PDB file of C-alpha atoms in Angstrom:
ATOM      1  CA  THR A   1      -1.070  -6.525  11.522  1.00 73.00           C
ATOM      2  CA  LEU A   2       1.504  -9.316  11.820  1.00 76.00           C
ATOM      3  CA  PHE A   3      -0.495 -11.482   9.382  1.00 75.00           C
ATOM      4  CA  PHE A   4      -0.759  -8.547   6.939  1.00 77.00           C
ATOM      5  CA  LEU A   5       2.995  -7.826   7.082  1.00 74.00           C
ATOM      6  CA  SER A   6       3.883 -11.532   6.812  1.00 75.00           C
ATOM      7  CA  LEU A   7       1.727 -11.881   3.718  1.00 75.00           C
ATOM      8  CA  LYS A   8       3.696  -9.083   2.082  1.00 76.00           C
ATOM      9  CA  SER A   9       6.881 -11.179   2.372  1.00 74.00           C
ATOM     10  CA  PHE A  10       5.283 -14.317   0.830  1.00 71.00           C
ATOM     11  CA  PRO A  11       6.084 -13.479  -2.835  1.00 74.00           C
ATOM     12  CA  LYS A  12       9.851 -13.868  -2.335  1.00 73.00           C
ATOM     13  CA  ILE A  13       9.339 -17.089  -0.344  1.00 73.00           C
ATOM     14  CA  ILE A  14       7.136 -18.558  -3.109  1.00 75.00           C
ATOM     15  CA  LEU A  15       9.598 -17.559  -5.858  1.00 73.00           C
ATOM     16  CA  LYS A  16      12.503 -19.154  -3.919  1.00 74.00           C
ATOM     17  CA  LYS A  17      10.488 -22.329  -3.270  1.00 73.00           C
ATOM     18  CA  MET A  18       9.780 -22.674  -7.004  1.00 71.00           C
ATOM     19  CA  GLY A  19      13.467 -22.122  -7.868  1.00 71.00           C
ATOM     20  CA  PHE A  20      13.010 -18.783  -9.635  1.00 68.00           C
ATOM     21  CA  PHE A  21      16.084 -17.219  -8.025  1.00 70.00           C
ATOM     22  CA  GLU A  22      16.602 -14.605 -10.753  1.00 70.00           C
ATOM     23  CA  MET A  23      12.975 -13.536 -10.337  1.00 74.00           C
ATOM     24  CA  VAL A  24      13.520 -13.219  -6.569  1.00 76.00           C
ATOM     25  CA  THR A  25      16.296 -10.743  -7.346  1.00 75.00           C
ATOM     26  CA  PHE A  26      14.016  -8.789  -9.695  1.00 73.00           C
ATOM     27  CA  PHE A  27      11.170  -8.722  -7.193  1.00 76.00           C
ATOM     28  CA  ASP A  28      13.529  -7.749  -4.366  1.00 78.00           C
ATOM     29  CA  LEU A  29      14.985  -4.896  -6.422  1.00 77.00           C
ATOM     30  CA  GLY A  30      11.452  -3.710  -7.261  1.00 76.00           C
ATOM     31  CA  GLU A  31      10.614  -3.707  -3.547  1.00 77.00           C
ATOM     32  CA  LYS A  32      13.806  -1.857  -2.604  1.00 78.00           C
ATOM     33  CA  LEU A  33      13.287   0.831  -5.248  1.00 75.00           C
ATOM     34  CA  SER A  34       9.653   1.335  -4.277  1.00 73.00           C
ATOM     35  CA  LYS A  35      10.630   1.537  -0.582  1.00 73.00           C
ATOM     36  CA  LEU A  36      12.596   4.695  -1.383  1.00 74.00           C
ATOM     37  CA  MET A  37       9.237   6.277  -2.203  1.00 72.00           C
ATOM     38  CA  LYS A  38       7.915   5.283   1.237  1.00 71.00           C
ATOM     39  CA  ILE A  39      10.318   7.613   3.070  1.00 72.00           C
ATOM     40  CA  PRO A  40       8.182  10.761   2.549  1.00 68.00           C
ATOM     41  CA  ASN A  41       5.099   8.740   3.599  1.00 65.00           C
ATOM     42  CA  LEU A  42       6.723   7.706   6.870  1.00 68.00           C
ATOM     43  CA  ILE A  43       7.782  11.272   7.663  1.00 68.00           C
ATOM     44  CA  THR A  44       4.319  12.628   6.842  1.00 64.00           C
ATOM     45  CA  THR A  45       2.563   9.915   8.851  1.00 61.00           C
ATOM     46  CA  ARG A  46       4.671  10.541  11.956  1.00 63.00           C
ATOM     47  CA  LEU A  47       4.187  14.303  11.772  1.00 62.00           C
ATOM     48  CA  LEU A  48       0.434  13.980  11.274  1.00 58.00           C
ATOM     49  CA  ILE A  49       0.014  11.466  14.090  1.00 55.00           C
ATOM     50  CA  GLN A  50       1.814  13.870  16.447  1.00 54.00           C
ATOM     51  CA  LYS A  51      -0.477  16.707  15.374  1.00 54.00           C
ATOM     52  CA  LEU A  52      -3.680  14.681  15.530  1.00 53.00           C
ATOM     53  CA  SER A  53      -3.078  12.429  18.545  1.00 50.00           C
ATOM     54  CA  LEU A  54      -4.075  15.022  21.146  1.00 50.00           C
ATOM     55  CA  ASN A  55      -7.021  16.535  19.291  1.00 59.00           C
ATOM     56  CA  PHE A  56      -8.504  15.241  16.041  1.00 59.00           C
ATOM     57  CA  ASN A  57      -8.506  18.212  13.678  1.00 63.00           C
ATOM     58  CA  ILE A  58      -9.950  17.563  10.219  1.00 67.00           C
ATOM     59  CA  LYS A  59      -8.629  20.897   8.849  1.00 73.00           C
ATOM     60  CA  VAL A  60      -5.020  19.979   9.703  1.00 68.00           C
ATOM     61  CA  LEU A  61      -5.571  16.542   8.167  1.00 69.00           C
ATOM     62  CA  VAL A  62      -7.027  17.912   4.904  1.00 74.00           C
ATOM     63  CA  LYS A  63      -4.289  20.541   4.534  1.00 74.00           C
ATOM     64  CA  SER A  64      -1.499  18.000   5.147  1.00 73.00           C
ATOM     65  CA  PHE A  65      -3.231  15.411   2.970  1.00 75.00           C
ATOM     66  CA  ILE A  66      -3.410  17.685  -0.096  1.00 80.00           C
ATOM     67  CA  SER A  67       0.277  18.639   0.020  1.00 76.00           C
ATOM     68  CA  SER A  68       1.352  15.038   0.751  1.00 77.00           C
ATOM     69  CA  PHE A  69      -0.934  13.683  -1.994  1.00 80.00           C
ATOM     70  CA  LEU A  70       0.578  16.027  -4.594  1.00 83.00           C
ATOM     71  CA  PHE A  71       4.126  15.249  -3.453  1.00 81.00           C
ATOM     72  CA  ASN A  72       3.526  11.471  -3.544  1.00 79.00           C
ATOM     73  CA  PHE A  73       1.918  11.704  -6.977  1.00 85.00           C
ATOM     74  CA  PHE A  74       4.916  13.715  -8.223  1.00 86.00           C
ATOM     75  CA  MET A  75       7.294  11.076  -6.785  1.00 83.00           C
ATOM     76  CA  LEU A  76       5.291   8.290  -8.453  1.00 85.00           C
ATOM     77  CA  VAL A  77       5.434   9.967 -11.870  1.00 88.00           C
ATOM     78  CA  LEU A  78       9.140  10.822 -11.500  1.00 87.00           C
ATOM     79  CA  PHE A  79       9.996   7.268 -10.422  1.00 86.00           C
ATOM     80  CA  ASN A  80       8.207   5.723 -13.410  1.00 88.00           C
ATOM     81  CA  VAL A  81       9.634   8.207 -15.929  1.00 91.00           C
ATOM     82  CA  PHE A  82      13.228   7.476 -14.856  1.00 89.00           C
ATOM     83  CA  LEU A  83      12.778   3.793 -13.921  1.00 87.00           C
ATOM     84  CA  GLU A  84      14.690   2.343 -16.875  1.00 89.00           C
ATOM     85  CA  GLN A  85      17.603   4.732 -16.302  1.00 90.00           C
ATOM     86  CA  ILE A  86      17.659   3.774 -12.594  1.00 85.00           C
ATOM     87  CA  ILE A  87      17.749   0.048 -13.490  1.00 85.00           C
ATOM     88  CA  LEU A  88      20.575   0.594 -15.997  1.00 87.00           C
ATOM     89  CA  LEU A  89      22.480   2.706 -13.452  1.00 87.00           C
ATOM     90  CA  LEU A  90      22.261  -0.224 -11.000  1.00 82.00           C
ATOM     91  CA  LYS A  91      23.619  -2.473 -13.810  1.00 83.00           C
ATOM     92  CA  PHE A  92      20.575  -4.732 -14.007  1.00 81.00           C
ATOM     93  CA  PRO A  93      19.181  -5.952 -17.347  1.00 80.00           C
ATOM     94  CA  LEU A  94      16.042  -4.211 -18.643  1.00 81.00           C
ATOM     95  CA  ASN A  95      13.918  -7.273 -18.020  1.00 81.00           C
ATOM     96  CA  ASN A  96      10.144  -6.874 -18.545  1.00 85.00           C
ATOM     97  CA  GLU A  97       9.350  -8.698 -15.279  1.00 82.00           C
ATOM     98  CA  LEU A  98      11.602  -6.294 -13.394  1.00 82.00           C
ATOM     99  CA  ILE A  99      10.157  -3.182 -15.048  1.00 87.00           C
ATOM    100  CA  TYR A 100       6.509  -4.248 -14.653  1.00 88.00           C
ATOM    101  CA  SER A 101       6.902  -5.354 -11.041  1.00 85.00           C
ATOM    102  CA  CYS A 102       8.699  -2.069 -10.186  1.00 86.00           C
ATOM    103  CA  ARG A 103       5.893  -0.037 -11.758  1.00 89.00           C
ATOM    104  CA  ILE A 104       3.172  -2.013  -9.964  1.00 88.00           C
ATOM    105  CA  LEU A 105       4.966  -1.855  -6.600  1.00 85.00           C
ATOM    106  CA  SER A 106       5.448   1.915  -7.010  1.00 86.00           C
ATOM    107  CA  ILE A 107       1.674   2.340  -7.448  1.00 87.00           C
ATOM    108  CA  SER A 108       1.243   0.228  -4.330  1.00 84.00           C
ATOM    109  CA  VAL A 109       3.357   2.747  -2.359  1.00 81.00           C
ATOM    110  CA  PHE A 110       0.932   5.495  -3.420  1.00 81.00           C
ATOM    111  CA  ILE A 111      -2.042   3.392  -2.270  1.00 87.00           C
ATOM    112  CA  ILE A 112      -0.262   2.681   1.042  1.00 83.00           C
ATOM    113  CA  PHE A 113      -0.007   6.447   1.562  1.00 80.00           C
ATOM    114  CA  LEU A 114      -3.802   6.740   1.136  1.00 83.00           C
ATOM    115  CA  ASN A 115      -4.299   3.783   3.508  1.00 85.00           C
ATOM    116  CA  ASN A 116      -2.130   5.500   6.127  1.00 80.00           C
ATOM    117  CA  VAL A 117      -4.315   8.588   5.932  1.00 79.00           C
ATOM    118  CA  LEU A 118      -7.588   6.635   6.091  1.00 84.00           C
ATOM    119  CA  GLY A 119      -6.481   4.203   8.796  1.00 83.00           C
ATOM    120  CA  GLN A 120      -3.841   5.830  10.961  1.00 76.00           C
ATOM    121  CA  GLN A 121      -4.996   9.430  10.661  1.00 74.00           C
ATOM    122  CA  ILE A 122      -8.773   9.068  10.595  1.00 78.00           C
ATOM    123  CA  LEU A 123      -9.938   5.749  12.088  1.00 81.00           C
ATOM    124  CA  ILE A 124      -7.365   5.377  14.866  1.00 77.00           C
ATOM    125  CA  PRO A 125      -7.704   8.985  16.213  1.00 73.00           C
ATOM    126  CA  LEU A 126     -11.486   8.392  16.218  1.00 75.00           C
ATOM    127  CA  ASN A 127     -10.944   5.166  18.255  1.00 78.00           C
ATOM    128  CA  LYS A 128     -12.224   2.921  15.437  1.00 80.00           C
ATOM    129  CA  PHE A 129      -9.547   0.275  15.998  1.00 82.00           C
ATOM    130  CA  LYS A 130     -11.829  -2.639  15.104  1.00 84.00           C
ATOM    131  CA  GLY A 131     -12.536  -1.280  11.612  1.00 82.00           C
ATOM    132  CA  TYR A 132      -8.842  -0.638  11.001  1.00 83.00           C
ATOM    133  CA  TYR A 133      -7.689  -4.111  12.071  1.00 85.00           C
ATOM    134  CA  ASN A 134     -10.613  -5.841  10.332  1.00 85.00           C
ATOM    135  CA  SER A 135      -9.536  -4.223   7.061  1.00 86.00           C
ATOM    136  CA  LEU A 136      -6.049  -5.730   7.425  1.00 85.00           C
ATOM    137  CA  THR A 137      -7.370  -9.169   8.426  1.00 87.00           C
ATOM    138  CA  TYR A 138     -10.158  -9.653   5.853  1.00 87.00           C
ATOM    139  CA  CYS A 139      -8.178  -8.216   2.952  1.00 86.00           C
ATOM    140  CA  SER A 140      -5.112 -10.302   3.871  1.00 86.00           C
ATOM    141  CA  LEU A 141      -7.238 -13.475   3.828  1.00 88.00           C
ATOM    142  CA  LEU A 142      -8.590 -12.580   0.391  1.00 87.00           C
ATOM    143  CA  ALA A 143      -5.085 -11.801  -0.927  1.00 84.00           C
ATOM    144  CA  LEU A 144      -3.829 -15.122   0.505  1.00 84.00           C
ATOM    145  CA  ILE A 145      -6.587 -16.957  -1.400  1.00 87.00           C
ATOM    146  CA  ILE A 146      -5.615 -15.137  -4.627  1.00 85.00           C
ATOM    147  CA  MET A 147      -1.928 -15.949  -4.045  1.00 82.00           C
ATOM    148  CA  SER A 148      -2.808 -19.617  -3.438  1.00 84.00           C
ATOM    149  CA  ILE A 149      -4.754 -19.742  -6.714  1.00 86.00           C
ATOM    150  CA  LEU A 150      -1.767 -18.220  -8.566  1.00 80.00           C
ATOM    151  CA  TYR A 151       0.477 -20.853  -6.970  1.00 79.00           C
ATOM    152  CA  ILE A 152      -1.848 -23.757  -7.854  1.00 83.00           C
ATOM    153  CA  LYS A 153      -2.312 -22.497 -11.440  1.00 82.00           C
ATOM    154  CA  LYS A 154       1.488 -22.000 -11.735  1.00 79.00           C
ATOM    155  CA  LEU A 155       1.067 -18.328 -12.618  1.00 77.00           C
ATOM    156  CA  ILE A 156       3.873 -17.241 -10.319  1.00 79.00           C
ATOM    157  CA  THR A 157       5.867 -14.353 -11.751  1.00 81.00           C
ATOM    158  CA  PRO A 158       7.117 -11.140 -10.120  1.00 80.00           C
ATOM    159  CA  THR A 159       4.489  -9.204 -12.100  1.00 84.00           C
ATOM    160  CA  TYR A 160       1.547 -11.312 -10.870  1.00 84.00           C
ATOM    161  CA  LEU A 161       2.854 -11.288  -7.298  1.00 83.00           C
ATOM    162  CA  ALA A 162       3.378  -7.509  -7.370  1.00 85.00           C
ATOM    163  CA  PHE A 163      -0.141  -7.139  -8.770  1.00 87.00           C
ATOM    164  CA  ASN A 164      -1.465  -9.296  -5.897  1.00 85.00           C
ATOM    165  CA  LEU A 165       0.215  -6.977  -3.366  1.00 85.00           C
ATOM    166  CA  LEU A 166      -1.291  -3.970  -5.159  1.00 89.00           C
ATOM    167  CA  ALA A 167      -4.709  -5.662  -5.044  1.00 89.00           C
ATOM    168  CA  LEU A 168      -4.220  -6.266  -1.294  1.00 88.00           C
ATOM    169  CA  ASP A 169      -3.498  -2.581  -0.666  1.00 89.00           C
ATOM    170  CA  LEU A 170      -6.420  -1.509  -2.902  1.00 92.00           C
ATOM    171  CA  LEU A 171      -8.800  -3.831  -1.006  1.00 90.00           C
ATOM    172  CA  VAL A 172      -7.639  -2.356   2.316  1.00 90.00           C
ATOM    173  CA  MET A 173      -8.184   1.162   0.937  1.00 91.00           C
ATOM    174  CA  LEU A 174     -11.725   0.330  -0.239  1.00 92.00           C
ATOM    175  CA  TYR A 175     -12.607  -1.328   3.085  1.00 90.00           C
ATOM    176  CA  LEU A 176     -11.292   1.659   5.054  1.00 90.00           C
ATOM    177  CA  ALA A 177     -13.096   4.167   2.815  1.00 89.00           C
ATOM    178  CA  VAL A 178     -16.424   2.313   3.155  1.00 88.00           C
ATOM    179  CA  HIS A 179     -15.959   1.985   6.930  1.00 85.00           C
ATOM    180  CA  ILE A 180     -15.201   5.715   7.291  1.00 84.00           C
ATOM    181  CA  PHE A 181     -18.169   6.651   5.075  1.00 84.00           C
ATOM    182  CA  LYS A 182     -20.524   4.499   7.174  1.00 81.00           C
ATOM    183  CA  ASN A 183     -19.191   5.951  10.450  1.00 74.00           C
ATOM    184  CA  PHE A 184     -19.519   9.553   9.308  1.00 71.00           C
ATOM    185  CA  LYS A 185     -23.013   8.824   7.997  1.00 65.00           C
ATOM    186  CA  VAL A 186     -24.050   7.388  11.399  1.00 55.00           C
ATOM    187  CA  LEU A 187     -22.354  10.333  13.157  1.00 54.00           C
ATOM    188  CA  ASN A 188     -24.255  12.845  11.003  1.00 56.00           C
ATOM    189  CA  ILE A 189     -27.615  11.059  11.629  1.00 51.00           C
ATOM    190  CA  ASN A 190     -26.958  11.062  15.404  1.00 51.00           C
ATOM    191  CA  ASN A 191     -26.048  14.773  15.322  1.00 53.00           C
ATOM    192  CA  GLN A 192     -29.258  15.586  13.417  1.00 52.00           C
ATOM    193  CA  LYS A 193     -31.375  13.616  15.915  1.00 54.00           C
ATOM    194  CA  SER A 194     -29.781  15.343  18.910  1.00 53.00           C
ATOM    195  CA  SER A 195     -30.315  18.799  17.400  1.00 52.00           C
TER     196      SER A 195
END
């Protein structure tokens, strides 16, 4: 988890190291704006964990997931519709790098919400800690390789770095989804054999 979270702070470090201080500001603003969208996710995650920690209840999870999914999607659309007005209100220039990185990072927040549901509300209550932590480790290593290639090829921009973070979150989501699918498949086969 520490490696995963550290990797998410690398883009600003790389931009500073290469002397792109204005781009650091753009990337940082994109992160701050997208973090506002994380607030509902954090509230939802905490409430769901409290409900599911004592007894894993798939009906509660599905019901909460649908309402949270719709709310997060609405927030994503609203954020992207009013993004330029928000940037102008904060008195920043309408720079393409800033706009693109904000849009990409906002999509990443939506994917993080799905990852929270798959990892923290399905795998962890089912005691599948290994699958959850493996997803963070393997996907972080792959994202680090991609980031290193971008650095070597001198393709470092806020947009590419934001896209790399989005790719990292998408990879985690795919790994978690496959792991859950395999576990439920094995669980169903075992239930059929016992009956």
